[in-house]
Structures are given as structure tokens and as C-alpha cells.
PDB file of C-alpha atoms and ligand atoms in Angstrom:
ATOM      1  CA  MET A   1      -7.973  -2.356  -9.049  1.00  0.00           C
ATOM      2  CA  ALA A   2      -9.938  -4.747  -7.173  1.00  0.00           C
ATOM      3  CA  GLY A   3     -13.012  -6.794  -7.303  1.00  0.00           C
ATOM      4  CA  GLU A   4     -11.439  -9.926  -8.199  1.00  0.00           C
ATOM      5  CA  THR A   5     -11.882 -12.984  -6.422  1.00  0.00           C
ATOM      6  CA  VAL A   6      -9.319 -14.534  -3.937  1.00  0.00           C
ATOM      7  CA  LEU A   7      -9.592 -18.073  -2.332  1.00  0.00           C
ATOM      8  CA  ILE A   8      -8.005 -18.302   0.843  1.00  0.00           C
ATOM      9  CA  VAL A   9      -6.867 -21.909   1.856  1.00  0.00           C
ATOM     10  CA  GLU A  10      -5.773 -21.448   5.266  1.00  0.00           C
ATOM     11  CA  ASP A  11      -6.617 -24.014   8.419  1.00  0.00           C
ATOM     12  CA  ASN A  12      -5.538 -21.608  11.124  1.00  0.00           C
ATOM     13  CA  ALA A  13      -8.394 -19.509  12.149  1.00  0.00           C
ATOM     14  CA  VAL A  14      -6.424 -16.642  13.307  1.00  0.00           C
ATOM     15  CA  ASN A  15      -4.505 -16.116   9.919  1.00  0.00           C
ATOM     16  CA  LEU A  16      -7.029 -16.858   7.562  1.00  0.00           C
ATOM     17  CA  GLU A  17      -9.063 -13.759   9.248  1.00  0.00           C
ATOM     18  CA  LEU A  18      -6.023 -11.753   9.069  1.00  0.00           C
ATOM     19  CA  VAL A  19      -5.724 -12.090   5.498  1.00  0.00           C
ATOM     20  CA  ARG A  20      -9.442 -12.159   4.530  1.00  0.00           C
ATOM     21  CA  ASP A  21      -9.839  -8.425   6.630  1.00  0.00           C
ATOM     22  CA  LEU A  22      -6.775  -7.276   4.257  1.00  0.00           C
ATOM     23  CA  LEU A  23      -7.956  -8.538   1.281  1.00  0.00           C
ATOM     24  CA  GLU A  24     -11.690  -7.102   2.120  1.00  0.00           C
ATOM     25  CA  ALA A  25     -10.477  -3.881   2.933  1.00  0.00           C
ATOM     26  CA  ASN A  26      -8.539  -3.840  -0.263  1.00  0.00           C
ATOM     27  CA  GLY A  27     -11.834  -4.389  -2.179  1.00  0.00           C
ATOM     28  CA  TYR A  28     -11.397  -8.331  -2.945  1.00  0.00           C
ATOM     29  CA  CYS A  29     -14.168 -11.100  -2.763  1.00  0.00           C
ATOM     30  CA  VAL A  30     -12.890 -13.428  -0.743  1.00  0.00           C
ATOM     31  CA  GLN A  31     -13.668 -17.155  -0.603  1.00  0.00           C
ATOM     32  CA  GLU A  32     -12.390 -19.471   2.108  1.00  0.00           C
ATOM     33  CA  ALA A  33     -11.261 -22.917   2.182  1.00  0.00           C
ATOM     34  CA  ILE A  34      -9.727 -24.762   5.490  1.00  0.00           C
ATOM     35  CA  SER A  35      -8.471 -27.919   3.738  1.00  0.00           C
ATOM     36  CA  GLY A  36      -6.583 -29.340   0.560  1.00  0.00           C
ATOM     37  CA  GLU A  37      -9.753 -31.220  -0.783  1.00  0.00           C
ATOM     38  CA  GLY A  38     -11.867 -28.212   0.042  1.00  0.00           C
ATOM     39  CA  ALA A  39      -9.230 -25.714  -2.280  1.00  0.00           C
ATOM     40  CA  ILE A  40      -9.446 -28.440  -5.179  1.00  0.00           C
ATOM     41  CA  GLU A  41     -13.365 -28.153  -5.062  1.00  0.00           C
ATOM     42  CA  LYS A  42     -14.118 -24.414  -4.424  1.00  0.00           C
ATOM     43  CA  THR A  43     -11.437 -23.466  -6.975  1.00  0.00           C
ATOM     44  CA  ARG A  44     -12.652 -25.719  -9.895  1.00  0.00           C
ATOM     45  CA  LEU A  45     -16.270 -24.102  -8.850  1.00  0.00           C
ATOM     46  CA  LEU A  46     -15.440 -20.686  -8.300  1.00  0.00           C
ATOM     47  CA  GLN A  47     -12.504 -20.121 -10.721  1.00  0.00           C
ATOM     48  CA  PRO A  48     -11.017 -17.279  -8.647  1.00  0.00           C
ATOM     49  CA  ASP A  49      -8.211 -14.795 -10.035  1.00  0.00           C
ATOM     50  CA  LEU A  50      -5.815 -16.096  -7.364  1.00  0.00           C
ATOM     51  CA  VAL A  51      -5.445 -18.773  -4.656  1.00  0.00           C
ATOM     52  CA  LEU A  52      -3.548 -17.669  -1.545  1.00  0.00           C
ATOM     53  CA  MET A  53      -2.087 -21.211  -0.662  1.00  0.00           C
ATOM     54  CA  ASP A  54      -1.326 -22.497   3.100  1.00  0.00           C
ATOM     55  CA  VAL A  55       1.472 -25.004   2.771  1.00  0.00           C
ATOM     56  CA  GLN A  56       0.940 -26.604   5.881  1.00  0.00           C
ATOM     57  CA  LEU A  57      -2.561 -27.991   5.662  1.00  0.00           C
ATOM     58  CA  PRO A  58      -4.264 -31.191   7.327  1.00  0.00           C
ATOM     59  CA  GLY A  59      -4.239 -34.153   5.048  1.00  0.00           C
ATOM     60  CA  MET A  60      -3.382 -33.202   1.539  1.00  0.00           C
ATOM     61  CA  ASP A  61      -0.915 -30.543   2.000  1.00  0.00           C
ATOM     62  CA  GLY A  62      -0.433 -26.967   0.002  1.00  0.00           C
ATOM     63  CA  LEU A  63       2.179 -28.411  -2.629  1.00  0.00           C
ATOM     64  CA  ALA A  64      -0.159 -31.317  -3.507  1.00  0.00           C
ATOM     65  CA  VAL A  65      -3.134 -29.405  -3.817  1.00  0.00           C
ATOM     66  CA  THR A  66      -1.109 -26.919  -6.295  1.00  0.00           C
ATOM     67  CA  ARG A  67       0.280 -30.071  -8.452  1.00  0.00           C
ATOM     68  CA  LYS A  68      -3.021 -31.234  -8.791  1.00  0.00           C
ATOM     69  CA  LEU A  69      -4.790 -27.789  -9.795  1.00  0.00           C
ATOM     70  CA  LYS A  70      -1.716 -26.922 -12.075  1.00  0.00           C
ATOM     71  CA  SER A  71      -2.106 -30.329 -14.063  1.00  0.00           C
ATOM     72  CA  ASP A  72      -5.568 -29.674 -14.696  1.00  0.00           C
ATOM     73  CA  PRO A  73      -6.888 -28.165 -17.572  1.00  0.00           C
ATOM     74  CA  ALA A  74      -9.691 -26.372 -16.060  1.00  0.00           C
ATOM     75  CA  THR A  75      -7.568 -24.738 -13.307  1.00  0.00           C
ATOM     76  CA  LYS A  76      -4.261 -24.588 -14.579  1.00  0.00           C
ATOM     77  CA  ASP A  77      -4.340 -20.713 -15.357  1.00  0.00           C
ATOM     78  CA  ILE A  78      -5.320 -19.643 -12.014  1.00  0.00           C
ATOM     79  CA  ILE A  79      -2.293 -17.639 -10.445  1.00  0.00           C
ATOM     80  CA  ILE A  80      -1.532 -19.771  -7.090  1.00  0.00           C
ATOM     81  CA  VAL A  81       0.397 -17.818  -4.524  1.00  0.00           C
ATOM     82  CA  ALA A  82       2.060 -19.802  -1.547  1.00  0.00           C
ATOM     83  CA  LEU A  83       1.907 -18.617   2.257  1.00  0.00           C
ATOM     84  CA  THR A  84       5.173 -20.297   3.730  1.00  0.00           C
ATOM     85  CA  ALA A  85       5.369 -20.573   7.698  1.00  0.00           C
ATOM     86  CA  TYR A  86       8.620 -18.904   7.762  1.00  0.00           C
ATOM     87  CA  ALA A  87      11.286 -18.005   5.283  1.00  0.00           C
ATOM     88  CA  MET A  88      12.792 -21.504   5.256  1.00  0.00           C
ATOM     89  CA  ARG A  89      16.126 -22.761   2.994  1.00  0.00           C
ATOM     90  CA  GLY A  90      14.800 -24.158   0.623  1.00  0.00           C
ATOM     91  CA  ASP A  91      11.009 -23.672   0.995  1.00  0.00           C
ATOM     92  CA  ALA A  92      10.760 -21.160  -1.769  1.00  0.00           C
ATOM     93  CA  GLU A  93      12.326 -23.937  -4.142  1.00  0.00           C
ATOM     94  CA  ARG A  94       9.813 -26.512  -3.376  1.00  0.00           C
ATOM     95  CA  VAL A  95       6.465 -24.261  -4.068  1.00  0.00           C
ATOM     96  CA  ILE A  96       8.299 -23.392  -7.162  1.00  0.00           C
ATOM     97  CA  GLN A  97       8.669 -26.493  -8.304  1.00  0.00           C
ATOM     98  CA  ALA A  98       5.274 -27.536  -7.204  1.00  0.00           C
ATOM     99  CA  GLY A  99       3.916 -25.075  -9.422  1.00  0.00           C
ATOM    100  CA  CYS A 100       3.036 -22.111  -7.517  1.00  0.00           C
ATOM    101  CA  ASP A 101       3.270 -18.828  -9.107  1.00  0.00           C
ATOM    102  CA  GLY A 102       4.751 -17.250  -6.312  1.00  0.00           C
ATOM    103  CA  TYR A 103       5.046 -17.103  -2.587  1.00  0.00           C
ATOM    104  CA  ILE A 104       4.692 -14.626   0.249  1.00  0.00           C
ATOM    105  CA  SER A 105       6.108 -15.307   3.617  1.00  0.00           C
ATOM    106  CA  LYS A 106       4.425 -15.103   7.177  1.00  0.00           C
ATOM    107  CA  PRO A 107       4.189 -13.499   9.516  1.00  0.00           C
ATOM    108  CA  ILE A 108       2.547 -10.774   6.777  1.00  0.00           C
ATOM    109  CA  ASP A 109       3.675  -7.326   5.981  1.00  0.00           C
ATOM    110  CA  THR A 110       0.159  -6.039   5.967  1.00  0.00           C
ATOM    111  CA  ARG A 111       1.124  -2.734   3.989  1.00  0.00           C
ATOM    112  CA  GLU A 112       3.311  -5.005   1.158  1.00  0.00           C
ATOM    113  CA  PHE A 113       0.688  -7.552   1.163  1.00  0.00           C
ATOM    114  CA  PRO A 114      -2.239  -5.725  -1.014  1.00  0.00           C
ATOM    115  CA  LYS A 115       0.272  -4.386  -3.619  1.00  0.00           C
ATOM    116  CA  LEU A 116       1.822  -8.173  -3.597  1.00  0.00           C
ATOM    117  CA  ILE A 117      -1.645  -9.746  -4.448  1.00  0.00           C
ATOM    118  CA  ALA A 118      -2.091  -7.057  -6.938  1.00  0.00           C
ATOM    119  CA  GLN A 119       0.954  -7.358  -8.582  1.00  0.00           C
ATOM    120  CA  PHE A 120       0.518 -11.287  -8.732  1.00  0.00           C
ATOM    121  CA  ILE A 121      -2.938 -10.923 -10.365  1.00  0.00           C
ATOM    122  CA  SER A 122      -1.901  -8.605 -13.173  1.00  0.00           C
ATOM    123  CA  THR A 123       0.407 -11.010 -14.193  1.00  0.00           C
ATOM    124  CA  ALA A 124      -2.578 -13.423 -14.724  1.00  0.00           C
ATOM    125  CA  PRO A 125      -3.750 -14.417 -18.100  1.00  0.00           C
ATOM    126  CA  ARG A 126      -6.608 -12.864 -19.177  1.00  0.00           C
ATOM    127  CA  LYS A 127     -10.056 -14.448 -18.959  1.00  0.00           C
ATOM    128  CA  GLU A 128     -12.110 -15.281 -22.146  1.00  0.00           C
TER     129      GLU A 128
HETATM  130 MN1   MN B 201      -1.404 -24.347   7.964  1.00  0.00          MN
END
């Protein structure tokens, strides 16, 4: 099933394009933010089904953004999946502690990626 809205938060143009193309090819509606502040604004405004969160962002990083979104009743139920730059020891723990619902390691496995996204979305609380 697709048609759900995914907000990609990514400051790297190449990664952003790759992820956008993959999601669009699988039928998702894609929105983008290139900064932490933009991510908060767009999540509140668009109420996406899932936010794909880059951890390393200029200014407010992805973990701080996640904490903020998860502490706000208006956005706390939105699934947030971190995109971690490399499978660094301790990274998984950090993103889960910040409130992320899960994580996907970069570089992205283009075959597995759409399946993972679909799985994460299927765990979301139903919208009224
Ligand atoms: Mn980045």
C-alpha cells in the first residue's frame, strides 16, 4: 500500500534525490525539508505518515528535532525513522533514546528500503 506522505529531512542533495526517487517510484507522496527547523515546521503543517530523519543536519540536528516532535502532542504519534550515516556503535541507541521509532543505515539498500518504509508505516497508530 502506498499513497502515504513521507517527509524527508536531509541536507545532502544527492541523498535527498536518491531517497525521493525511491519513495516516489513506490507510490509515496514526498515532501522535503533541508534543516531541523524546516523539519519541525513541515511536520506540524503537513502531518506526514512518516518522517525520514537525517541525524547530521546543520544547526539543530535530527536527534534534537526528534525530541521536539515527540514531546509535542500535535506530532508525537508521527513515525520518525532516523537515517544514520554509518552503523556506528552506539548510534542505534542514541536515535532510539531521542524518540525515533527506528532507523535505517546509510548507504541505503535500494531493494530493502521501500519494504522497511512500508513496515514502519504499518506500525503507526491509525489516524482519525
Ligand atoms: Mn546530513
